mmCIF file of C-alpha atoms and ligand atoms in Angstrom:
data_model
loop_
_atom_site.group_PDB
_atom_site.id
_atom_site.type_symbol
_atom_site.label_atom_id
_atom_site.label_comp_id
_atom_site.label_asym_id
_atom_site.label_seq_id
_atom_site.Cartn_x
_atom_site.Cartn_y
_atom_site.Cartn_z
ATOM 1 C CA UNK A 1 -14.252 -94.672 113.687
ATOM 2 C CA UNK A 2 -14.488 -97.165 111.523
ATOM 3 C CA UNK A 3 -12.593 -97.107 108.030
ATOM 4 C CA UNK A 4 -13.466 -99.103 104.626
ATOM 5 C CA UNK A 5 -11.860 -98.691 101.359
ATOM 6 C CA UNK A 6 -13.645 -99.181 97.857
ATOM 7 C CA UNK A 7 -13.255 -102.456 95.593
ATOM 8 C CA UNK A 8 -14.619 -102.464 92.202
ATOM 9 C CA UNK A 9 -14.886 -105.927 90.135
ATOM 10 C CA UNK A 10 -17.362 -104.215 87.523
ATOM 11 C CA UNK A 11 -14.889 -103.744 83.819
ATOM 12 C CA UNK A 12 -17.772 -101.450 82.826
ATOM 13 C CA UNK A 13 -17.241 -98.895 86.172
ATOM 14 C CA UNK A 14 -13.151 -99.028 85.677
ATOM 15 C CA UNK A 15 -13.238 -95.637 85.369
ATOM 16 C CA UNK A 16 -15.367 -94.969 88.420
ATOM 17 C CA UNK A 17 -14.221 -93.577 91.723
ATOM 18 C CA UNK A 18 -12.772 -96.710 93.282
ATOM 19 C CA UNK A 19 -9.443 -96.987 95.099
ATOM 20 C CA UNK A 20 -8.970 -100.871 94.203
ATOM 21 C CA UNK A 21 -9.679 -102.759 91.190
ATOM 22 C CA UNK A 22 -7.736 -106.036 91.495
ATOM 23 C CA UNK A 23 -8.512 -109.507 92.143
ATOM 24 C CA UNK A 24 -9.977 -109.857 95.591
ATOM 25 C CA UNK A 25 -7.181 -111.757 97.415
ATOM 26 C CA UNK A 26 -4.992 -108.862 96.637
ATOM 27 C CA UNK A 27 -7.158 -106.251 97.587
ATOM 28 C CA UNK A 28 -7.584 -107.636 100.492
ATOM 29 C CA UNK A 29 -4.410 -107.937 101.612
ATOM 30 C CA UNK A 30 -3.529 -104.580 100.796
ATOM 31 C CA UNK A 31 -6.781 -103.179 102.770
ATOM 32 C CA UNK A 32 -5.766 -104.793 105.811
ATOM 33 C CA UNK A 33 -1.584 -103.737 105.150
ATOM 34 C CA UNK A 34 -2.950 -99.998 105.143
ATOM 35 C CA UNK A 35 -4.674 -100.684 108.343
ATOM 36 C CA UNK A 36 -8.442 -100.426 107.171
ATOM 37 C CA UNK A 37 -11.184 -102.355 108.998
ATOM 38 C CA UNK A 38 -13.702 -103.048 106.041
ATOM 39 C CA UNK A 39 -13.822 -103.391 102.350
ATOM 40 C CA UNK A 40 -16.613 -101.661 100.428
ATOM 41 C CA UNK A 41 -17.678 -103.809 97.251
ATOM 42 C CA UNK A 42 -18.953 -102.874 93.730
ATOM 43 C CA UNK A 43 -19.784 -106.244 92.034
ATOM 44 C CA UNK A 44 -21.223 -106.467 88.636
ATOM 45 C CA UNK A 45 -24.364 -108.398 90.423
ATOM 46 C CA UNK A 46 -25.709 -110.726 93.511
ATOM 47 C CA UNK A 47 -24.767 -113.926 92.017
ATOM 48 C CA UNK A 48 -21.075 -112.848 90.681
ATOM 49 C CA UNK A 49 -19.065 -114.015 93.475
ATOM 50 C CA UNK A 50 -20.393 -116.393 96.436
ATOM 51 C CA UNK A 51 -21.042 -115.055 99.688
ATOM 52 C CA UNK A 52 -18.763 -117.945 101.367
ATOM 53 C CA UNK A 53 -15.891 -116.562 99.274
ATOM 54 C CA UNK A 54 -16.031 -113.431 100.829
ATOM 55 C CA UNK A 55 -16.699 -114.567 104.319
ATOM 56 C CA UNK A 56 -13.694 -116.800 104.147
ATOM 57 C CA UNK A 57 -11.506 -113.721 102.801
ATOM 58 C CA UNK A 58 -12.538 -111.277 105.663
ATOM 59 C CA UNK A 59 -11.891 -113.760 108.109
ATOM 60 C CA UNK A 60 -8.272 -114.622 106.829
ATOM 61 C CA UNK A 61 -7.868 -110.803 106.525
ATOM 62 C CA UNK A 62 -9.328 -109.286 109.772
ATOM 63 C CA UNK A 63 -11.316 -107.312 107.405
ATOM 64 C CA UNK A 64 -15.653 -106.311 107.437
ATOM 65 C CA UNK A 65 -17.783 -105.703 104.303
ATOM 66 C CA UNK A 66 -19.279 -102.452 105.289
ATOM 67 C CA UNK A 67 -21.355 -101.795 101.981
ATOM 68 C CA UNK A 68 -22.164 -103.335 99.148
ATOM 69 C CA UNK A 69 -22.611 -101.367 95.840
ATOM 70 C CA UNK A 70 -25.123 -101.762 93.220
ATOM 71 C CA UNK A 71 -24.424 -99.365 90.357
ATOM 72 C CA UNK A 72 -23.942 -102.115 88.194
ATOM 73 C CA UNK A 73 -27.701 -102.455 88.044
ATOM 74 C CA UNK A 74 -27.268 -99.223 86.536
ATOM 75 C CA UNK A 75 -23.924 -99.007 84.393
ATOM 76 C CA UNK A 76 -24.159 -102.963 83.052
ATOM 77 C CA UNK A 77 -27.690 -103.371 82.974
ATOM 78 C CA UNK A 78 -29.411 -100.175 82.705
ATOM 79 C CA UNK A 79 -31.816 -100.652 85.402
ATOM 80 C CA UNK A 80 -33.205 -98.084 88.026
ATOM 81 C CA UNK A 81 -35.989 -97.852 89.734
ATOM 82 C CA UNK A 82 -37.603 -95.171 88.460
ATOM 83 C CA UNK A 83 -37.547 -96.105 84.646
ATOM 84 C CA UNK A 84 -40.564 -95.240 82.410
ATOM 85 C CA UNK A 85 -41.064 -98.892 81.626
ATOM 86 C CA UNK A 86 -42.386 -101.219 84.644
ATOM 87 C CA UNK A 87 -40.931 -104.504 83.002
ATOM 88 C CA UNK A 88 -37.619 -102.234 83.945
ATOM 89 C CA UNK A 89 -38.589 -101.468 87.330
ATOM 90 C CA UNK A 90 -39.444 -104.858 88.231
ATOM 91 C CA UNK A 91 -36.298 -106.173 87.025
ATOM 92 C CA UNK A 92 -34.521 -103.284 89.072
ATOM 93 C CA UNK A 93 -36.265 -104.156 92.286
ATOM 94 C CA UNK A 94 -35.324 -107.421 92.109
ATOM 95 C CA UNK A 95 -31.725 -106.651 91.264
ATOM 96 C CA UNK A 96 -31.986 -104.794 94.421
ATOM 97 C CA UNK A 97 -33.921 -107.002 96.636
ATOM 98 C CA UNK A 98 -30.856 -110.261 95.560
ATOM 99 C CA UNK A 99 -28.245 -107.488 96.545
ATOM 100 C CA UNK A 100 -30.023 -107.581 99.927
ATOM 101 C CA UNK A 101 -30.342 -111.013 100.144
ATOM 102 C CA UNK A 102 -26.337 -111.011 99.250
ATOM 103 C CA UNK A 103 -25.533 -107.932 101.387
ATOM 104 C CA UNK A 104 -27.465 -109.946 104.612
ATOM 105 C CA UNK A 105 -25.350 -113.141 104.015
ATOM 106 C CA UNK A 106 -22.178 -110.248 105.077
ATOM 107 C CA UNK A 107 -23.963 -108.592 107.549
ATOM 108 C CA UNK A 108 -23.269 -105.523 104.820
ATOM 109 C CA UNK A 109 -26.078 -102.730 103.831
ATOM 110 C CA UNK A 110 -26.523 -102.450 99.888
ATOM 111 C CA UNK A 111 -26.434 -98.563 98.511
ATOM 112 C CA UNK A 112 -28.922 -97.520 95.794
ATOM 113 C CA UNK A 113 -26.888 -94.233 94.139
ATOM 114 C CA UNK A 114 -27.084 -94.667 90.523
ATOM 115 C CA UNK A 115 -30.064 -97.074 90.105
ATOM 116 C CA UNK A 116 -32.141 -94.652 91.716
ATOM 117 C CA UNK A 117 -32.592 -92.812 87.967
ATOM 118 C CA UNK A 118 -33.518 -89.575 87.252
ATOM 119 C CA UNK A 119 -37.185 -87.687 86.482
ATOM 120 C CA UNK A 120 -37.759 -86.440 83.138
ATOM 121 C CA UNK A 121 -39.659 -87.431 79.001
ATOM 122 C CA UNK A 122 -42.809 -89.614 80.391
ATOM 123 C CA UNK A 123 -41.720 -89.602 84.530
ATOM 124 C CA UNK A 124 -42.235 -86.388 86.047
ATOM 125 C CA UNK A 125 -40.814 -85.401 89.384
ATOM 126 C CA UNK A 126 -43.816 -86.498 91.659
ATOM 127 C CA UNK A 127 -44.251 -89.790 89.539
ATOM 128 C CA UNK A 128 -40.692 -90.452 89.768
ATOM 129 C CA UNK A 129 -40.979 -90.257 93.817
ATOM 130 C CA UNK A 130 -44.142 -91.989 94.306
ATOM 131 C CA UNK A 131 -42.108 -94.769 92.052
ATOM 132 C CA UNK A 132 -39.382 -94.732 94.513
ATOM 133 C CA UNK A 133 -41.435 -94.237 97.617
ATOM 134 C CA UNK A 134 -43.341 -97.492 96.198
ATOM 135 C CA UNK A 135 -40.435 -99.530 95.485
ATOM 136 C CA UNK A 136 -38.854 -98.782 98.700
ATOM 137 C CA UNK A 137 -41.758 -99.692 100.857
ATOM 138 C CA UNK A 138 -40.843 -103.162 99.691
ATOM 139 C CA UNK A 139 -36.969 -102.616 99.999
ATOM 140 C CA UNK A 140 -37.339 -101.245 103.663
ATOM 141 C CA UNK A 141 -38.949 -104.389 104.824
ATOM 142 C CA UNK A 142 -36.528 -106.696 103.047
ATOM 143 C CA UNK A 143 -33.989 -104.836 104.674
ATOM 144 C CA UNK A 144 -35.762 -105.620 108.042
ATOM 145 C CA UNK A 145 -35.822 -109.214 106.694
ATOM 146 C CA UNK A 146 -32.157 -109.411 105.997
ATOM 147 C CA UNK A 147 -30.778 -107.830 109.594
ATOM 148 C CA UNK A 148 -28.992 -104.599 107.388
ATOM 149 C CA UNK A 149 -29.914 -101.583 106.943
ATOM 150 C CA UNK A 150 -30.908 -99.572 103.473
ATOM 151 C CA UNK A 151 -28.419 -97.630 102.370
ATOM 152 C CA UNK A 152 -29.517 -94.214 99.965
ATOM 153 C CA UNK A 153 -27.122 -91.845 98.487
ATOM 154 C CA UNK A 154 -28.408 -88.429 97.150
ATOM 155 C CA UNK A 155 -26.104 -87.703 94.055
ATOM 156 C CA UNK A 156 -24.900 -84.736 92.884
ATOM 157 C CA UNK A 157 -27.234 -82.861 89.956
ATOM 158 C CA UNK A 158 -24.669 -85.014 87.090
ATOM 159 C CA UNK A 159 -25.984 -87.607 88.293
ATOM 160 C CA UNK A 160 -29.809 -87.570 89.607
ATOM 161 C CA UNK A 161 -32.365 -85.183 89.869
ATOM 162 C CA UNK A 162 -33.865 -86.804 92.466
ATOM 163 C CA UNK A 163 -32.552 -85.680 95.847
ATOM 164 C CA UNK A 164 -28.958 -83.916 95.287
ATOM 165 C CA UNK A 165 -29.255 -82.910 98.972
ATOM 166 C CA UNK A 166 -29.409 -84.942 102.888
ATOM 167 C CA UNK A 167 -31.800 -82.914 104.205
ATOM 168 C CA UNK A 168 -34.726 -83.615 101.588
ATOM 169 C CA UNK A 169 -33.925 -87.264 101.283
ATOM 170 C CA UNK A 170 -33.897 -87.537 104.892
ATOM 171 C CA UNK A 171 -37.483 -86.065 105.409
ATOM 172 C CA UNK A 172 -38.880 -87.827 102.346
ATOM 173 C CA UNK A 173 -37.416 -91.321 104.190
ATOM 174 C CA UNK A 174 -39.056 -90.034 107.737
ATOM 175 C CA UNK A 175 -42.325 -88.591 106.021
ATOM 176 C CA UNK A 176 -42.631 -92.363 104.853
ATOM 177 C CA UNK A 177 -41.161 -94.157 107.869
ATOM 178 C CA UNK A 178 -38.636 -95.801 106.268
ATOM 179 C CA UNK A 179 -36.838 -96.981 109.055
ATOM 180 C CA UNK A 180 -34.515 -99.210 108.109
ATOM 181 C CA UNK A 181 -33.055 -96.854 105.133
ATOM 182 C CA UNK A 182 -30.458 -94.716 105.755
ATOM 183 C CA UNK A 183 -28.756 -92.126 104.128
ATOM 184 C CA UNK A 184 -25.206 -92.040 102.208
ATOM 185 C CA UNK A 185 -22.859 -88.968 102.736
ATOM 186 C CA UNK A 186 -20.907 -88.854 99.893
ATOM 187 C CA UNK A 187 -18.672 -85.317 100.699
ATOM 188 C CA UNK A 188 -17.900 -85.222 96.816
ATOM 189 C CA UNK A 189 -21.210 -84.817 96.284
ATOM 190 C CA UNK A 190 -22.541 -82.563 99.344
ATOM 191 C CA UNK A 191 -19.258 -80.552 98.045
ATOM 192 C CA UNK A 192 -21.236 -79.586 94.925
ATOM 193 C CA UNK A 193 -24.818 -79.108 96.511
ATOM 194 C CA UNK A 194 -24.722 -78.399 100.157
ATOM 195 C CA UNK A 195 -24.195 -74.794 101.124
ATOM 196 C CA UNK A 196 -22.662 -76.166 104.288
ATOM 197 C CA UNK A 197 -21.682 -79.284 104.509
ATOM 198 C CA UNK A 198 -20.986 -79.774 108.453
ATOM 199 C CA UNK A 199 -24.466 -78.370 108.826
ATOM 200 C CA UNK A 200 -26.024 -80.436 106.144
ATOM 201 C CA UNK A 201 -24.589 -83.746 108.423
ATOM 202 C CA UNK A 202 -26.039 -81.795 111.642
ATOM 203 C CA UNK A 203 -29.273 -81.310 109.724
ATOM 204 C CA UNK A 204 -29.542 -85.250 108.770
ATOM 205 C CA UNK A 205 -28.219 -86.114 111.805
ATOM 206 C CA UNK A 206 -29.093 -89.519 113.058
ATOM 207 C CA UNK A 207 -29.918 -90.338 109.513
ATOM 208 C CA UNK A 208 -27.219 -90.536 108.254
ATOM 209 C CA UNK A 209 -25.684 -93.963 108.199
ATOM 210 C CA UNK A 210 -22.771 -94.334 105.820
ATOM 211 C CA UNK A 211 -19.939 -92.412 104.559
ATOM 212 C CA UNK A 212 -17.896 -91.314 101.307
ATOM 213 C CA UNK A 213 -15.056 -89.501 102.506
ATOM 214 C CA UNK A 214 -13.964 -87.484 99.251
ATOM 215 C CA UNK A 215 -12.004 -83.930 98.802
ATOM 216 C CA UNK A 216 -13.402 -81.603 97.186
ATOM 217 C CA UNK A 217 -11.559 -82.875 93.722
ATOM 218 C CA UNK A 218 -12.788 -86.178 94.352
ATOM 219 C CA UNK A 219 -9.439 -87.638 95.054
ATOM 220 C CA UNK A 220 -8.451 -88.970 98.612
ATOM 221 C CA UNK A 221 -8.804 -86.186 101.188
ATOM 222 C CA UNK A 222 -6.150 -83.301 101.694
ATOM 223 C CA UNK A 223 -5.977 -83.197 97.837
ATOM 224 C CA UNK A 224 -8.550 -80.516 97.576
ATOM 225 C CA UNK A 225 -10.202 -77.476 99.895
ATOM 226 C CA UNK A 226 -12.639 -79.484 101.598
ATOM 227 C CA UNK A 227 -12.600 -78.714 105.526
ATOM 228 C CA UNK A 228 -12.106 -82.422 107.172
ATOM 229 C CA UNK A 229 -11.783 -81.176 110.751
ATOM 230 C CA UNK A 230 -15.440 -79.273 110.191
ATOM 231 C CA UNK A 231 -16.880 -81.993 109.063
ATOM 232 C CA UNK A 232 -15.671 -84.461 111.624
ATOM 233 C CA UNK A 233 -16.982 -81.975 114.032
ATOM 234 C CA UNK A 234 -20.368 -82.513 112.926
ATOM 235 C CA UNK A 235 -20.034 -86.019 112.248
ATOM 236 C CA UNK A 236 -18.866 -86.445 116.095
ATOM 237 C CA UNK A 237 -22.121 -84.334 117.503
ATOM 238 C CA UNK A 238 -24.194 -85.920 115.722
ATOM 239 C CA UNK A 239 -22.473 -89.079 117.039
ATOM 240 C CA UNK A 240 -21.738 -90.683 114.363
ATOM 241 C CA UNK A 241 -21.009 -94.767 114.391
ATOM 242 C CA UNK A 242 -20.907 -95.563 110.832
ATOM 243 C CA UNK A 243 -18.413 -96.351 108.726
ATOM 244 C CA UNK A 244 -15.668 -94.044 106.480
ATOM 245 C CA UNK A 245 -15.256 -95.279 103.349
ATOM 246 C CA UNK A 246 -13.140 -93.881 100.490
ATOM 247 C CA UNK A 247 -14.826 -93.698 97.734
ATOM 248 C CA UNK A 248 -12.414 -91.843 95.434
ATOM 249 C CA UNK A 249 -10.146 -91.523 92.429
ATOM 250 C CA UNK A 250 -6.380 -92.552 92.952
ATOM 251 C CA UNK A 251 -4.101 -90.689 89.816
ATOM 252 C CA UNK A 252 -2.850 -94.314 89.325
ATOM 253 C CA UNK A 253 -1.634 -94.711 92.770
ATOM 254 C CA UNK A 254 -4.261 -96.773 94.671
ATOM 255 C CA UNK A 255 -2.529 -97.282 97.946
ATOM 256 C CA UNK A 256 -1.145 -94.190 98.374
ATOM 257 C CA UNK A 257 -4.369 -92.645 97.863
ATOM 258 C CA UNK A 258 -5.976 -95.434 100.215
ATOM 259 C CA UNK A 259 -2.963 -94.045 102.777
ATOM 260 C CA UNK A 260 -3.701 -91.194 102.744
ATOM 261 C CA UNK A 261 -7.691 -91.315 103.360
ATOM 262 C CA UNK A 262 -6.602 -93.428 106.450
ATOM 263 C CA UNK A 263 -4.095 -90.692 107.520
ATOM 264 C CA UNK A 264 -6.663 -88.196 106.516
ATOM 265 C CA UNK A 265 -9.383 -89.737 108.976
ATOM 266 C CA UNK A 266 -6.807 -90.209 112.077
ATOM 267 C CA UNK A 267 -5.520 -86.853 111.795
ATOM 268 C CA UNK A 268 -9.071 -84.969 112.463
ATOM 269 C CA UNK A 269 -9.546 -87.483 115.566
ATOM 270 C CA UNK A 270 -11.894 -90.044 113.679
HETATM 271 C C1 LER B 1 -21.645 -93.927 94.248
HETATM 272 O O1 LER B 1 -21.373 -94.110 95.596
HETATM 273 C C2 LER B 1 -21.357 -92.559 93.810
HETATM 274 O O2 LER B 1 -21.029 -91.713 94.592
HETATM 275 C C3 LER B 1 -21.484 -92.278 92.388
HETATM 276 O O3 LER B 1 -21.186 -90.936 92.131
HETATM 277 C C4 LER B 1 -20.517 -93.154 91.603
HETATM 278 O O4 LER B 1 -20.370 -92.669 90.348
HETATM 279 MN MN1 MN B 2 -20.596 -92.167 96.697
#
């Protein structure tokens, strides 16, 4: 399977659930020393760092961008697409719809987690889907445009009171035909609101198209109770291509925590 470990350039999202937070060169190296075959990135916006710069870095490194990141919208600029204001929603679409245009230049899907928003005050539930069914009628095409897919992560009930689970997000994509968005499966997060989470990834099933491979604690896997071998069950009947990625906190000890995920993944035959 293939393996990709987080990057995050954004000062605001320090504290976030990233394994690396250096300068790029350096991350890079160390990505490829542990042995992954992709870097995930978490940039503070499309025009930050140039596309070429990156290219040139994955080719020196052996390395892939498998996802690009875009909670910055959120965290620095307070932007999602379901805000109350449309000035804000226009601003957030085309936040998103750069990140594409960024993301295609690396072959690389963007996610939407954060900058999806939440329902609630003026935006109620329905509104707050028709909002995001609307804005990603345009996002699915400019997906299609760029070559990459969509990438949508259902967050846990912190976070979004959206979709917290796969199997709702997955119909509401197929009841529109979104077909070039696919969903995220962040285990930290199906760890709070799935009942099962090997059946929730049988349930989503070829929908599924990227994911966050988190213990139960949210550090890097075998440092909680989740059950990895269960889940790489399902992810292997459902025949899953995607990438891994660790998306995850380190206790201060990034590359032993990006070892570990990579140990983690081999051991349960992924
Ligand atoms: C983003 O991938 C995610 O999982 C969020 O919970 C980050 O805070
Ligand atoms: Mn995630």
């Amino acid at each position: 399977m293939k393996t990709a470990v987080t990057l995050c350039r954004v000062p605001e999202m320090a504290a976030g659930p990233f394994v690396f937070h250096d300068e790029l060169d350096v991350v890079f190296a160390k990505a490829a020393a542990c042995g992954y075959d992709a870097v995930e990135l978490f940039f503070g916006g499309p025009d930050e760092v140039p596309a070429e710069t990156i290219r040139s870095l994955c080719e020196k490194f052996g390395l892939s961008v498998a996802a690009i990141g875009s909670g910055a919208g959120m965290v620095k600029h307070g932007l999602s697409l379901t805000d109350c204001s449309q000035d804000k929603r226009r601003e957030a679409q085309d936040f998103i719809l750069r990140m594409i245009d960024f993301g295609g230049q690396l072959g690389a899907p963007v996610i939407l987690g954060s900058m999806q928003g939440k329902w609630g005050g003026e935006v109620s539930r329905e509104r707050a889907l028709e909002l995001l069914s609307g804005a990603f009628t345009t996002i699915d095409k400019a997906a299609a445009d760029a070559g990459v897919p969509f990438i949508y992560e259902p967050l846990n009930r912190y976070e979004t009171n959206l979709f917290n689970r796969l199997l709702p997000a997955a119909e509401f994509l197929c009841g529109h035909g979104f077909a070039h968005i696919v969903l995220l499966a962040d285990l930290f997060h199906m760890n709070i609101e799935e009942a099962d989470i090997a059946q929730a990834i049988r349930d989503a099933g070829s929908k599924i198209g990227h994911v966050h491979w988190a213990d139960s604690n949210r550090l890097a896997m075998g440092s909680g109770h989740t059950d990895s071998a269960a889940i790489a069950a399902a992810l292997r009947d459902i025949s899953y291509q995607g990438y891994i990625s660790a998306e995850i906190f380190t206790n201060g000890d990034p590359e032993a925590a990006a070892r570990q995920t990579l140990a983690s993944i081999r051991k349960v035959g992924l």
